[in-house]
XYZ file of C-alpha atoms in Angstrom:
721
model
C 12.015 -21.318 -22.667
C 13.243 -24.137 -20.261
C 10.261 -24.920 -18.240
C 10.396 -24.812 -14.442
C 9.280 -28.514 -13.871
C 11.246 -29.973 -16.713
C 14.557 -30.893 -14.822
C 13.546 -31.840 -11.233
C 11.656 -34.563 -9.533
C 7.673 -34.542 -9.916
C 6.574 -31.862 -7.378
C 3.312 -32.093 -5.109
C 1.666 -30.722 -2.582
C -0.044 -32.596 0.848
C -3.439 -31.781 1.611
C -3.443 -30.664 5.391
C -7.004 -32.021 5.860
C -6.863 -35.604 6.930
C -9.307 -38.185 5.436
C -10.075 -36.415 2.615
C -9.641 -36.575 -1.224
C -7.151 -35.983 -3.007
C -4.608 -36.436 -0.329
C -1.676 -35.066 -2.415
C -1.921 -33.500 -5.633
C 0.701 -32.917 -7.980
C 1.835 -28.823 -8.955
C 4.093 -29.880 -11.756
C 2.568 -28.956 -15.148
C -0.563 -28.417 -13.058
C -0.672 -24.928 -12.277
C -2.003 -21.884 -14.030
C -0.333 -20.762 -17.432
C 0.580 -17.028 -15.663
C 2.025 -19.172 -12.861
C 4.028 -21.309 -15.419
C 5.089 -18.424 -16.945
C 6.316 -16.653 -13.883
C 7.978 -19.545 -12.549
C 9.980 -19.762 -16.223
C 11.086 -16.299 -16.414
C 12.385 -17.136 -12.223
C 14.740 -19.940 -13.473
C 15.827 -18.593 -16.940
C 17.003 -15.205 -15.440
C 17.959 -14.835 -12.100
C 21.207 -15.875 -12.062
C 21.729 -12.458 -14.395
C 18.791 -10.271 -13.490
C 16.797 -8.892 -10.379
C 12.987 -9.345 -11.094
C 9.812 -7.215 -10.298
C 6.334 -9.370 -10.028
C 3.616 -6.585 -10.199
C 0.356 -8.301 -8.872
C -2.581 -7.194 -7.283
C -2.525 -9.741 -3.839
C -0.503 -9.148 -0.728
C 0.532 -12.907 -0.849
C 3.186 -13.863 -3.779
C 1.414 -17.584 -3.184
C 4.274 -19.514 -5.499
C 7.282 -18.418 -3.016
C 7.667 -22.142 -1.602
C 8.006 -22.922 -4.984
C 10.562 -20.325 -5.630
C 12.565 -21.450 -2.612
C 13.167 -24.932 -3.823
C 13.722 -24.102 -7.652
C 16.789 -21.504 -6.405
C 18.099 -24.172 -4.388
C 18.394 -26.580 -7.552
C 21.516 -23.937 -8.898
C 22.391 -22.483 -5.514
C 23.222 -24.119 -2.222
C 22.699 -20.632 -0.456
C 20.530 -18.772 2.284
C 17.184 -17.558 1.340
C 15.534 -14.449 2.998
C 12.038 -13.791 2.389
C 10.542 -10.394 4.040
C 6.958 -11.164 4.137
C 4.329 -9.608 6.672
C 2.973 -11.158 10.297
C -0.678 -9.413 9.525
C -2.398 -7.674 6.876
C -5.637 -6.824 9.183
C -8.259 -9.044 6.919
C -8.894 -11.637 9.833
C -7.298 -14.190 7.767
C -4.402 -16.089 8.344
C -0.700 -14.057 8.269
C 1.095 -14.484 4.803
C 4.355 -15.215 6.751
C 2.276 -18.462 8.577
C 1.238 -19.353 5.043
C 3.900 -19.354 2.992
C 5.733 -21.778 6.088
C 2.689 -23.881 6.258
C 2.492 -24.324 2.318
C 6.259 -25.103 1.887
C 6.150 -27.454 4.602
C 3.436 -29.582 2.635
C 5.529 -29.858 -0.733
C 6.889 -33.308 -1.314
C 8.316 -35.253 -4.005
C 5.374 -37.841 -4.084
C 7.132 -40.670 -2.869
C 5.305 -43.975 -3.091
C 4.687 -46.615 -0.349
C 2.634 -49.788 -1.168
C 1.115 -47.542 -4.524
C 0.209 -44.634 -2.712
C 1.916 -41.287 -1.780
C 2.882 -41.496 1.958
C 4.106 -39.176 4.308
C 6.227 -42.166 5.956
C 8.692 -42.527 3.379
C 11.673 -40.650 4.694
C 13.067 -38.021 2.830
C 10.038 -37.481 0.358
C 9.314 -34.121 2.637
C 11.066 -30.992 0.743
C 11.599 -29.321 3.949
C 13.525 -32.420 5.100
C 16.386 -30.881 2.752
C 15.704 -27.677 2.711
C 14.620 -26.469 6.214
C 12.602 -23.208 6.736
C 12.107 -21.014 9.772
C 11.078 -17.563 11.040
C 13.204 -14.597 12.285
C 12.163 -13.206 15.568
C 14.776 -10.470 16.570
C 17.819 -12.387 16.839
C 16.229 -16.007 17.033
C 15.044 -18.464 14.621
C 11.563 -20.537 15.088
C 11.830 -23.695 13.067
C 8.558 -25.453 14.158
C 7.718 -28.210 12.135
C 4.263 -28.464 10.703
C 3.025 -32.010 9.688
C -0.820 -31.921 9.784
C -0.744 -35.803 8.364
C 1.474 -37.228 10.924
C -0.488 -39.087 13.872
C 2.579 -41.123 14.744
C 4.922 -39.175 17.074
C 7.913 -41.077 16.417
C 7.569 -39.787 12.666
C 7.149 -36.067 13.973
C 10.316 -36.711 16.318
C 12.206 -37.802 13.299
C 11.464 -34.793 11.197
C 11.997 -32.464 14.094
C 15.375 -34.179 14.882
C 16.427 -33.639 11.121
C 14.956 -30.128 11.013
C 17.586 -28.810 13.844
C 20.714 -30.919 12.100
C 19.724 -28.807 9.003
C 19.499 -25.779 10.672
C 22.680 -26.159 12.710
C 24.866 -27.771 9.678
C 26.666 -24.680 8.098
C 26.552 -26.278 4.455
C 22.921 -26.301 4.334
C 20.911 -23.903 2.652
C 18.273 -22.349 4.769
C 14.655 -20.292 4.007
C 15.039 -17.555 6.684
C 11.069 -15.560 6.986
C 11.101 -12.483 8.006
C 8.448 -9.428 8.667
C 10.925 -6.900 10.351
C 11.059 -4.943 6.856
C 14.325 -5.048 5.629
C 16.188 -5.513 8.624
C 19.152 -7.892 7.857
C 21.088 -10.206 10.414
C 24.315 -12.035 10.096
C 23.899 -14.215 12.599
C 21.113 -15.923 14.951
C 21.826 -16.539 18.813
C 18.673 -19.730 19.337
C 17.498 -21.815 17.373
C 13.610 -23.094 18.742
C 11.872 -26.241 17.517
C 9.182 -27.257 19.483
C 10.047 -25.263 22.248
C 13.204 -27.247 22.343
C 15.986 -23.952 22.619
C 19.551 -24.184 21.353
C 21.933 -21.582 21.839
C 24.402 -20.878 19.096
C 26.509 -17.861 17.981
C 28.473 -19.390 15.229
C 25.641 -19.924 12.774
C 25.731 -17.463 10.055
C 22.715 -15.976 8.034
C 24.252 -15.131 4.240
C 20.919 -14.946 1.712
C 22.209 -14.729 -1.865
C 18.486 -14.488 -3.056
C 16.193 -11.679 -1.168
C 12.565 -11.753 -1.874
C 10.283 -9.000 -0.468
C 6.497 -9.513 -0.771
C 4.044 -6.604 -1.068
C 7.052 -4.235 -1.009
C 4.738 -1.350 -1.323
C 4.431 -1.060 2.051
C 8.164 -0.242 1.958
C 8.200 1.908 -1.448
C 5.357 4.287 -1.139
C 6.526 7.913 -1.539
C 9.807 9.348 -3.370
C 11.667 9.365 0.114
C 10.655 6.038 0.916
C 11.909 5.438 -2.452
C 15.139 6.567 -2.216
C 15.731 5.044 1.020
C 15.155 1.705 -0.151
C 17.218 1.957 -3.198
C 20.397 3.357 -0.972
C 19.482 0.219 1.438
C 19.470 -2.025 -2.044
C 22.809 -0.331 -3.195
C 24.780 -1.725 -0.099
C 24.265 -5.526 -1.134
C 26.890 -7.302 -2.545
C 26.582 -7.579 -6.617
C 26.031 -12.012 -5.961
C 22.723 -11.022 -4.315
C 19.735 -11.293 -6.366
C 16.578 -9.573 -5.266
C 12.996 -10.158 -6.452
C 10.187 -7.387 -5.567
C 6.440 -7.659 -5.528
C 4.254 -4.715 -6.046
C 1.073 -5.757 -5.177
C -0.225 -2.428 -6.900
C 0.720 -3.054 -10.172
C 0.416 0.191 -11.725
C 2.478 1.498 -9.061
C 4.276 4.775 -10.089
C 7.326 3.694 -8.374
C 7.829 0.540 -10.845
C 9.811 1.859 -13.424
C 12.043 3.863 -10.833
C 12.721 0.523 -9.095
C 13.621 -1.035 -12.142
C 15.635 1.330 -13.249
C 17.060 1.544 -9.720
C 18.156 -2.300 -9.002
C 18.897 -3.121 -13.015
C 15.587 -5.790 -12.711
C 12.808 -7.232 -15.689
C 9.380 -6.347 -14.580
C 6.854 -9.075 -14.879
C 3.612 -7.199 -15.648
C -0.256 -8.370 -15.480
C -0.573 -10.211 -18.567
C -4.357 -10.260 -18.886
C -4.733 -9.026 -22.182
C -2.944 -11.221 -24.132
C -5.621 -13.395 -26.245
C -3.331 -16.876 -26.445
C -2.579 -16.419 -22.528
C -5.850 -15.101 -21.726
C -7.764 -18.010 -23.372
C -5.563 -20.354 -21.650
C -6.106 -19.385 -18.693
C -9.795 -19.080 -18.613
C -10.075 -22.503 -20.035
C -7.637 -23.562 -17.004
C -9.629 -22.135 -14.191
C -12.785 -23.534 -16.052
C -11.973 -27.283 -15.576
C -13.978 -29.542 -13.140
C -11.347 -30.369 -10.502
C -13.592 -30.311 -7.547
C -13.665 -27.991 -4.541
C -10.777 -29.714 -2.578
C -8.189 -30.093 -5.198
C -8.633 -26.156 -6.399
C -8.028 -25.365 -2.957
C -4.786 -26.951 -2.720
C -3.738 -25.881 -6.272
C -4.883 -22.319 -5.434
C -1.989 -22.006 -2.533
C 0.293 -22.122 -4.988
C -1.110 -20.084 -8.360
C -0.613 -16.608 -8.386
C -3.687 -15.546 -10.330
C -6.965 -16.298 -10.143
C -9.948 -15.981 -12.807
C -11.334 -12.900 -11.916
C -8.416 -11.185 -13.512
C -9.193 -11.938 -16.966
C -12.709 -10.253 -16.648
C -12.683 -7.735 -19.611
C -13.273 -4.941 -17.395
C -13.699 -3.989 -13.793
C -17.707 -3.486 -12.793
C -17.332 0.244 -12.525
C -21.078 1.719 -11.810
C -22.802 5.398 -10.510
C -25.761 4.543 -8.791
C -29.027 4.991 -10.323
C -30.907 7.383 -9.877
C -28.166 9.797 -8.511
C -29.244 11.476 -5.327
C -31.384 14.994 -5.724
C -28.896 17.839 -5.311
C -31.415 20.605 -4.582
C -29.268 23.954 -4.212
C -25.804 22.058 -4.399
C -25.138 22.932 -7.575
C -26.103 26.405 -7.578
C -23.722 27.038 -4.447
C -20.730 25.225 -5.809
C -20.954 27.342 -9.531
C -21.757 30.698 -7.268
C -18.208 29.584 -5.150
C -16.419 29.115 -8.041
C -17.831 32.314 -9.789
C -16.247 33.931 -6.239
C -12.635 31.997 -6.541
C -12.387 33.232 -9.943
C -12.462 37.150 -8.427
C -10.099 36.408 -6.005
C -6.540 37.801 -6.351
C -4.633 35.514 -4.257
C -1.566 38.149 -3.726
C -3.698 40.233 -1.946
C -4.762 38.133 0.707
C -2.755 38.294 4.092
C -4.383 35.239 5.294
C -3.836 32.524 2.750
C -4.825 29.511 4.695
C -7.892 30.825 4.901
C -8.602 31.108 1.067
C -7.340 27.074 0.973
C -8.785 25.912 3.774
C -12.360 27.011 1.929
C -11.203 25.878 -1.580
C -10.509 22.571 0.302
C -14.148 22.236 2.111
C -16.038 23.141 -1.245
C -14.611 19.998 -2.791
C -14.464 17.685 0.191
C -18.058 18.410 1.554
C -19.977 17.001 -1.437
C -18.103 13.882 -1.431
C -18.427 13.020 2.516
C -20.577 9.764 3.452
C -21.394 11.169 6.795
C -23.555 13.910 7.442
C -21.685 17.289 6.919
C -23.014 18.541 9.905
C -20.789 16.136 12.166
C -17.798 16.865 10.281
C -14.762 18.897 11.885
C -12.076 20.583 10.188
C -8.369 20.593 11.689
C -7.315 23.984 11.994
C -4.789 26.328 13.886
C -2.331 29.452 13.245
C -0.329 31.716 15.150
C -2.950 33.577 17.404
C -5.519 30.525 18.303
C -4.539 26.720 19.321
C -5.230 23.860 16.935
C -8.181 21.661 17.219
C -11.094 20.178 15.381
C -13.882 22.801 14.407
C -17.165 22.498 13.231
C -18.194 24.031 10.122
C -20.467 26.528 11.602
C -17.232 27.200 13.955
C -14.507 27.420 11.443
C -17.008 30.094 9.201
C -17.437 32.315 12.211
C -13.895 31.975 12.692
C -13.204 33.305 9.048
C -15.617 35.869 9.288
C -13.787 37.364 11.970
C -10.346 36.961 10.417
C -11.393 38.418 7.212
C -12.138 41.842 8.916
C -8.008 42.456 8.815
C -8.398 42.012 5.247
C -8.540 44.489 2.406
C -12.038 46.080 1.249
C -12.243 44.159 -1.753
C -10.719 41.350 -0.785
C -12.949 41.198 2.063
C -15.861 41.661 0.532
C -14.929 38.844 -1.928
C -14.372 35.920 0.619
C -17.655 37.044 2.763
C -19.594 35.971 0.002
C -17.395 32.982 -0.531
C -17.962 31.991 2.977
C -21.450 32.576 2.612
C -22.057 30.225 -0.343
C -19.935 27.431 1.473
C -22.727 28.087 4.657
C -25.234 27.771 2.226
C -23.668 24.391 0.798
C -23.146 23.346 4.153
C -26.949 23.419 5.261
C -28.002 22.060 1.809
C -25.676 19.074 2.234
C -26.756 18.911 5.838
C -30.936 19.039 5.762
C -31.432 15.871 4.264
C -33.388 12.717 6.057
C -31.752 11.424 9.025
C -32.260 7.517 9.884
C -34.811 6.607 11.950
C -36.487 10.379 11.736
C -38.403 9.622 8.537
C -40.601 12.990 8.598
C -37.204 15.231 8.857
C -36.545 15.985 5.282
C -37.713 14.564 1.992
C -34.205 14.693 0.354
C -31.722 11.802 1.049
C -27.759 12.470 1.586
C -24.621 9.811 1.270
C -25.469 8.783 4.780
C -28.551 7.684 4.566
C -28.073 6.314 1.124
C -25.103 3.891 2.455
C -27.449 2.288 5.432
C -30.138 1.078 2.397
C -27.011 -0.206 0.341
C -25.413 -1.761 3.363
C -28.587 -3.684 4.240
C -29.347 -4.854 0.499
C -25.465 -6.283 0.937
C -26.600 -8.058 4.317
C -28.818 -10.656 2.388
C -25.591 -11.854 0.202
C -23.198 -13.988 2.354
C -20.266 -13.691 -0.136
C -19.891 -10.051 -0.224
C -17.680 -7.824 1.154
C -18.176 -4.206 1.507
C -15.397 -1.565 1.821
C -16.344 2.340 1.893
C -13.724 4.558 1.236
C -13.488 7.962 3.224
C -11.215 10.919 2.453
C -9.876 11.293 5.921
C -9.388 9.480 9.614
C -11.542 11.490 10.920
C -14.684 10.639 8.348
C -13.686 7.201 8.890
C -13.821 6.903 13.058
C -16.959 8.867 12.828
C -18.632 6.514 10.185
C -16.923 3.498 12.407
C -19.139 4.647 15.313
C -22.373 5.034 12.945
C -22.190 1.550 11.410
C -20.381 -0.368 14.287
C -23.300 -2.694 14.593
C -22.413 -3.761 10.723
C -18.869 -4.073 10.863
C -19.342 -6.511 13.547
C -21.308 -8.462 11.963
C -21.425 -8.543 8.030
C -18.186 -8.183 6.550
C -18.284 -4.121 5.985
C -14.907 -2.410 6.538
C -13.760 1.236 6.224
C -10.645 2.331 4.955
C -9.178 5.773 4.104
C -8.137 6.468 0.910
C -4.650 6.012 1.862
C -5.039 2.917 3.916
C -6.936 1.501 0.764
C -3.959 2.646 -1.779
C -1.638 0.484 0.615
C -3.597 -2.403 1.627
C -4.482 -5.749 -0.269
C -7.229 -8.303 0.295
C -9.501 -10.514 -1.250
C -11.113 -7.656 -4.076
C -12.965 -10.488 -6.072
C -14.914 -10.560 -3.138
C -15.177 -6.995 -2.135
C -17.447 -4.345 -3.461
C -15.865 -0.904 -3.290
C -17.814 2.235 -2.504
C -16.735 5.740 -3.167
C -18.598 9.017 -2.588
C -16.775 11.083 -5.078
C -13.820 11.241 -7.674
C -10.453 9.565 -6.514
C -7.265 11.620 -7.178
C -4.645 10.614 -9.439
C -2.697 9.248 -6.977
C -5.405 6.741 -5.893
C -7.151 5.948 -9.103
C -5.297 2.518 -9.942
C -7.661 1.360 -7.240
C -10.214 1.287 -10.222
C -8.180 -0.931 -11.871
C -7.936 -3.372 -9.781
C -9.925 -6.975 -9.732
C -12.960 -5.775 -7.406
C -16.501 -7.800 -8.026
C -17.821 -4.213 -7.963
C -16.813 -0.505 -7.755
C -19.752 1.669 -6.812
C -20.310 5.554 -6.729
C -22.511 7.499 -4.833
C -23.244 10.637 -6.449
C -25.681 14.257 -6.109
C -26.453 14.837 -9.523
C -24.963 17.430 -11.758
C -21.188 18.442 -10.812
C -20.596 15.770 -8.611
C -21.592 13.057 -10.762
C -20.061 14.743 -13.971
C -16.676 14.458 -12.286
C -16.907 10.893 -12.040
C -18.171 10.514 -15.147
C -15.147 12.518 -16.662
C -13.175 10.112 -14.323
C -14.154 6.939 -15.316
C -13.696 7.918 -19.081
C -10.472 9.234 -18.074
C -9.664 5.690 -16.752
C -10.552 4.081 -19.912
C -7.582 5.631 -21.438
C -5.388 5.348 -18.411
C -5.973 1.647 -18.635
C -4.861 1.803 -22.167
C -1.733 3.489 -21.067
C -0.987 1.070 -19.020
C -1.077 -1.878 -21.384
C 1.418 -0.230 -23.721
C 3.992 -0.115 -20.488
C 2.930 -3.401 -19.707
C 3.684 -4.471 -23.524
C 7.050 -2.099 -23.500
C 7.935 -4.474 -20.020
C 7.264 -7.541 -21.956
C 9.127 -6.759 -24.932
C 12.555 -6.328 -22.965
C 11.504 -9.566 -21.022
C 11.360 -11.352 -24.059
C 14.384 -9.815 -25.672
C 16.243 -11.060 -22.483
C 14.783 -14.705 -23.258
C 15.580 -14.652 -26.645
C 12.058 -15.201 -27.659
C 10.758 -14.113 -30.828
C 8.852 -10.417 -30.371
C 5.988 -11.545 -33.221
C 5.041 -14.075 -31.349
C 4.136 -11.868 -28.475
C 2.710 -8.708 -30.499
C 0.155 -10.628 -32.773
C -1.418 -11.868 -29.635
C -1.469 -8.939 -27.369
C -4.528 -6.696 -27.798
C -4.209 -2.969 -27.432
C -6.788 -0.894 -27.849
C -6.888 3.334 -28.925
C -9.273 5.556 -29.956
C -7.033 6.821 -33.320
C -7.026 10.462 -32.109
C -5.083 9.345 -29.127
C -2.578 7.313 -30.532
C -0.244 9.823 -29.717
C -0.635 10.717 -26.626
C 1.886 9.635 -23.704
C 1.413 10.318 -20.004
C -1.227 10.916 -17.471
C -0.546 14.690 -17.883
C -0.897 15.181 -21.456
C -4.292 12.858 -21.100
C -5.547 15.394 -19.206
C -5.039 17.907 -21.327
C -7.635 16.589 -23.814
C -10.830 19.308 -23.911
C -13.174 16.433 -22.628
C -11.698 16.128 -19.260
C -11.641 19.866 -18.185
C -13.344 19.462 -15.205
C -11.642 16.635 -13.764
C -8.135 18.166 -14.419
C -9.850 21.716 -12.901
C -10.316 18.974 -9.990
C -7.221 17.597 -9.979
C -5.193 21.251 -10.286
C -7.405 22.414 -7.493
C -6.600 19.537 -4.786
C -2.719 19.662 -6.210
C -2.854 23.692 -5.301
C -4.923 23.340 -2.030
C -2.146 20.857 -0.816
C 1.074 22.495 -1.775
C -0.390 25.912 -0.488
C -1.052 24.266 3.068
C 1.892 22.712 3.161
C 3.742 25.894 2.470
C 2.377 27.705 4.972
C 2.864 25.286 7.258
C 6.563 24.823 7.070
C 6.890 28.591 6.644
C 5.445 28.737 9.842
C 7.150 26.408 11.656
C 10.397 27.744 10.167
C 9.841 31.132 11.231
C 9.325 29.946 14.939
C 12.680 27.922 14.304
C 14.229 31.227 13.132
C 13.378 33.182 15.906
C 16.164 31.529 18.139
C 18.660 34.108 19.264
C 21.144 31.676 20.533
C 23.063 29.465 17.881
C 25.714 26.663 18.726
C 28.816 25.933 16.482
C 29.808 22.243 16.376
C 31.958 20.010 14.569
C 31.062 16.852 13.139
C 32.706 13.977 12.139
C 30.752 11.720 9.678
C 30.346 7.756 10.552
C 31.846 6.240 7.230
C 34.420 8.387 5.900
C 35.411 10.105 8.914
C 35.027 13.895 7.620
C 34.672 16.913 9.813
C 32.268 19.394 8.804
C 31.013 22.368 11.051
C 27.575 22.839 11.494
C 25.558 26.153 13.031
C 22.543 24.676 15.179
C 19.776 26.664 16.712
C 19.811 26.650 20.289
C 15.603 26.218 20.206
C 15.921 23.520 17.734
C 15.555 19.853 19.067
C 17.675 17.006 17.529
C 17.748 13.285 17.678
C 21.056 11.719 19.328
C 22.426 8.794 21.000
C 25.281 8.803 23.680
C 26.690 6.017 22.500
C 26.848 4.256 18.953
C 24.471 1.453 20.522
C 22.624 3.398 22.854
C 18.786 4.706 22.896
C 17.969 6.987 20.446
C 17.436 10.707 22.852
C 16.113 14.306 21.728
C 17.195 17.315 23.041
C 18.257 20.473 22.172
C 22.188 21.557 21.012
C 23.152 22.223 25.197
C 22.218 18.175 25.719
C 24.405 17.267 23.075
C 27.988 16.432 24.709
C 31.548 15.576 23.378
C 31.676 12.102 21.482
C 27.980 11.832 21.481
C 26.096 10.718 18.176
C 24.001 13.332 16.207
C 21.328 12.545 13.196
C 21.205 15.305 10.976
C 17.668 14.566 9.169
C 18.870 14.354 5.088
C 22.390 16.123 5.903
C 20.471 19.372 6.666
C 20.144 21.197 9.678
C 17.212 23.271 9.140
C 15.078 19.990 7.988
C 11.951 19.390 10.653
C 10.564 16.289 11.669
C 7.239 17.678 9.899
C 8.882 17.617 6.700
C 10.766 14.104 7.202
C 7.285 12.971 8.287
C 5.633 14.158 4.854
C 8.654 12.677 2.835
C 8.622 9.390 4.115
C 4.936 8.709 4.432
C 4.019 10.470 1.613
C 1.132 11.773 3.291
C -1.854 13.772 1.859
C -4.064 15.560 4.452
C -2.082 18.724 4.003
C -3.905 20.130 7.633
C -3.007 17.021 9.972
C 0.448 17.141 8.810
C 1.093 20.142 11.038
C -0.738 18.137 14.014
C 1.643 15.814 13.946
C 4.533 18.304 15.010
C 2.282 20.171 16.750
C 1.454 17.606 19.371
C 5.322 16.396 19.083
C 6.275 19.943 20.219
C 3.341 19.434 23.222
C 4.636 16.371 24.376
C 8.357 17.247 24.415
C 7.534 20.156 26.257
C 5.523 18.082 28.651
C 8.104 15.795 29.225
C 11.076 18.724 29.727
C 8.447 20.157 32.462
């Protein structure tokens, strides 16, 4: 393969710190083997194929180098969709790329030393960079080493001239998540504003950094693919997935005809070279400068993620007895005989959720509502009393089983709640998870380089835990995230320990493959612990499956670049147990008998989610169908002028615009007049906002989905009144 640094001048990067050596570091042939591999693939393939890069970091650090390399063969604009803030307390990715690009230089010499006084040695002097803010471009010059105002003024003047030159390629950074501008109205440099309307933006390369924030459900993926499909054929796209095991990578590869560069940590030659590279004694300052542009870190090449079950396990008391009794009653229930199926689904959900909580269950509340009562959060004793009343409407045989099931759930609740409490040492002898995590946090306080991430199952649990642990969150590097947040956010995992209270569902399991410093499960002995052990064993097979997926991506990559396959395969380690060689796909692995308990857990949670979702959507549509009045309207599609007829329920609300560029409004069909613009969700007048929200955001907490729609309706009634 042609090397990225072979046919260009030497590329260096300045140290932004003054009076500290080294002042300027060479990047050419001095970056990590994996970074070199990525940049080599880029320059050898981007003219013909789109690229997907899968790497577990919110920031794709080589972006400044990609920009310069692309300009060597294409004098056209580049557009990079990054992020303004990722909530870690560190610098924003958009600012990091902007500053790191400004530090790149050709290493011109002056008196035997590199010097920023030599005009034209900075790369941004030739190819300017700016940040898009609405229709403005903010192109501030970053020159941390320039003390002379005249030098700075000269570069500012050049920056302005380059941006206004129609023949100059420019780099545009944006965090507006897919919003394309064809021109900008103002150029802002050092508070100086140039008003202009004739400068066009026409990027030929578009990069999406941490595209997981845009592609996280089937619905959002299809929307993104639809957007991409409208780009002209002469544009190229690079997508960076910060979750390297995202299920949307193969779907995206097919949709945009791309090559995939996966994590390559098990290729022996590359692994040994990477470990040797990061083990060099270069000095802290030099490493800091090189790692501004390296895509990888040493931690990624560890043989295994450190996943541990806390020992000793927490004493279970009678928890396992009540869980087993509950399962016995669940097997006796015939679902089709139950009138109020929502009761059964909520009971099943609580049986799985309560043992996995980090908070004391006495503080936990369940969102619930139906046709006879308003939606609100109920404490566990409240919901149990409510269910005891509701099952009186069931037939005698069903009522008897449900009564026993509710009784077992209440006993489980008591067993989990009556544990030793903080600052009340004489309350109970047995400790629960809420007490244990305080012990763990206090241990972590003594280590300055440790960050502790606690993962919760719901935003309600997270909020309660945040209030309880407020003093620790503020002072000691503690963060609390829901599983959904954890799956969509990326932070410095190498310095973080992840604390989990129970087994993860399949959609979140890739977190266990990411390079955390440690992963610790806190669990009760027996059923709770056994489920976690099965998941860890399942994970080992899952990781081998990912190895083979990565190998297939690399095979396609090597074939495209005309590299001999035997070089790849003889140095790539794929370890499998003989009995699982023919196993393909997660579902087939789950069918293996040793994973029976975890398989049942996964299936149970999926059935509960689907059941509650079906009931909620059915209830909402039932309300819609009560409309006695309908409007028959003719709608002309924008784009092809096709006219279709639609029947709209009078009581249903729709989004509409009075003019093409007006504000988005909401109202019933009686509010929509001739020549207005109406928005039909997915070309289906029956589709509710609830269904759209579920599709777009891929929500997992089933009951809360209905709360979104319920609050929307209440708010709309309030506004109307």
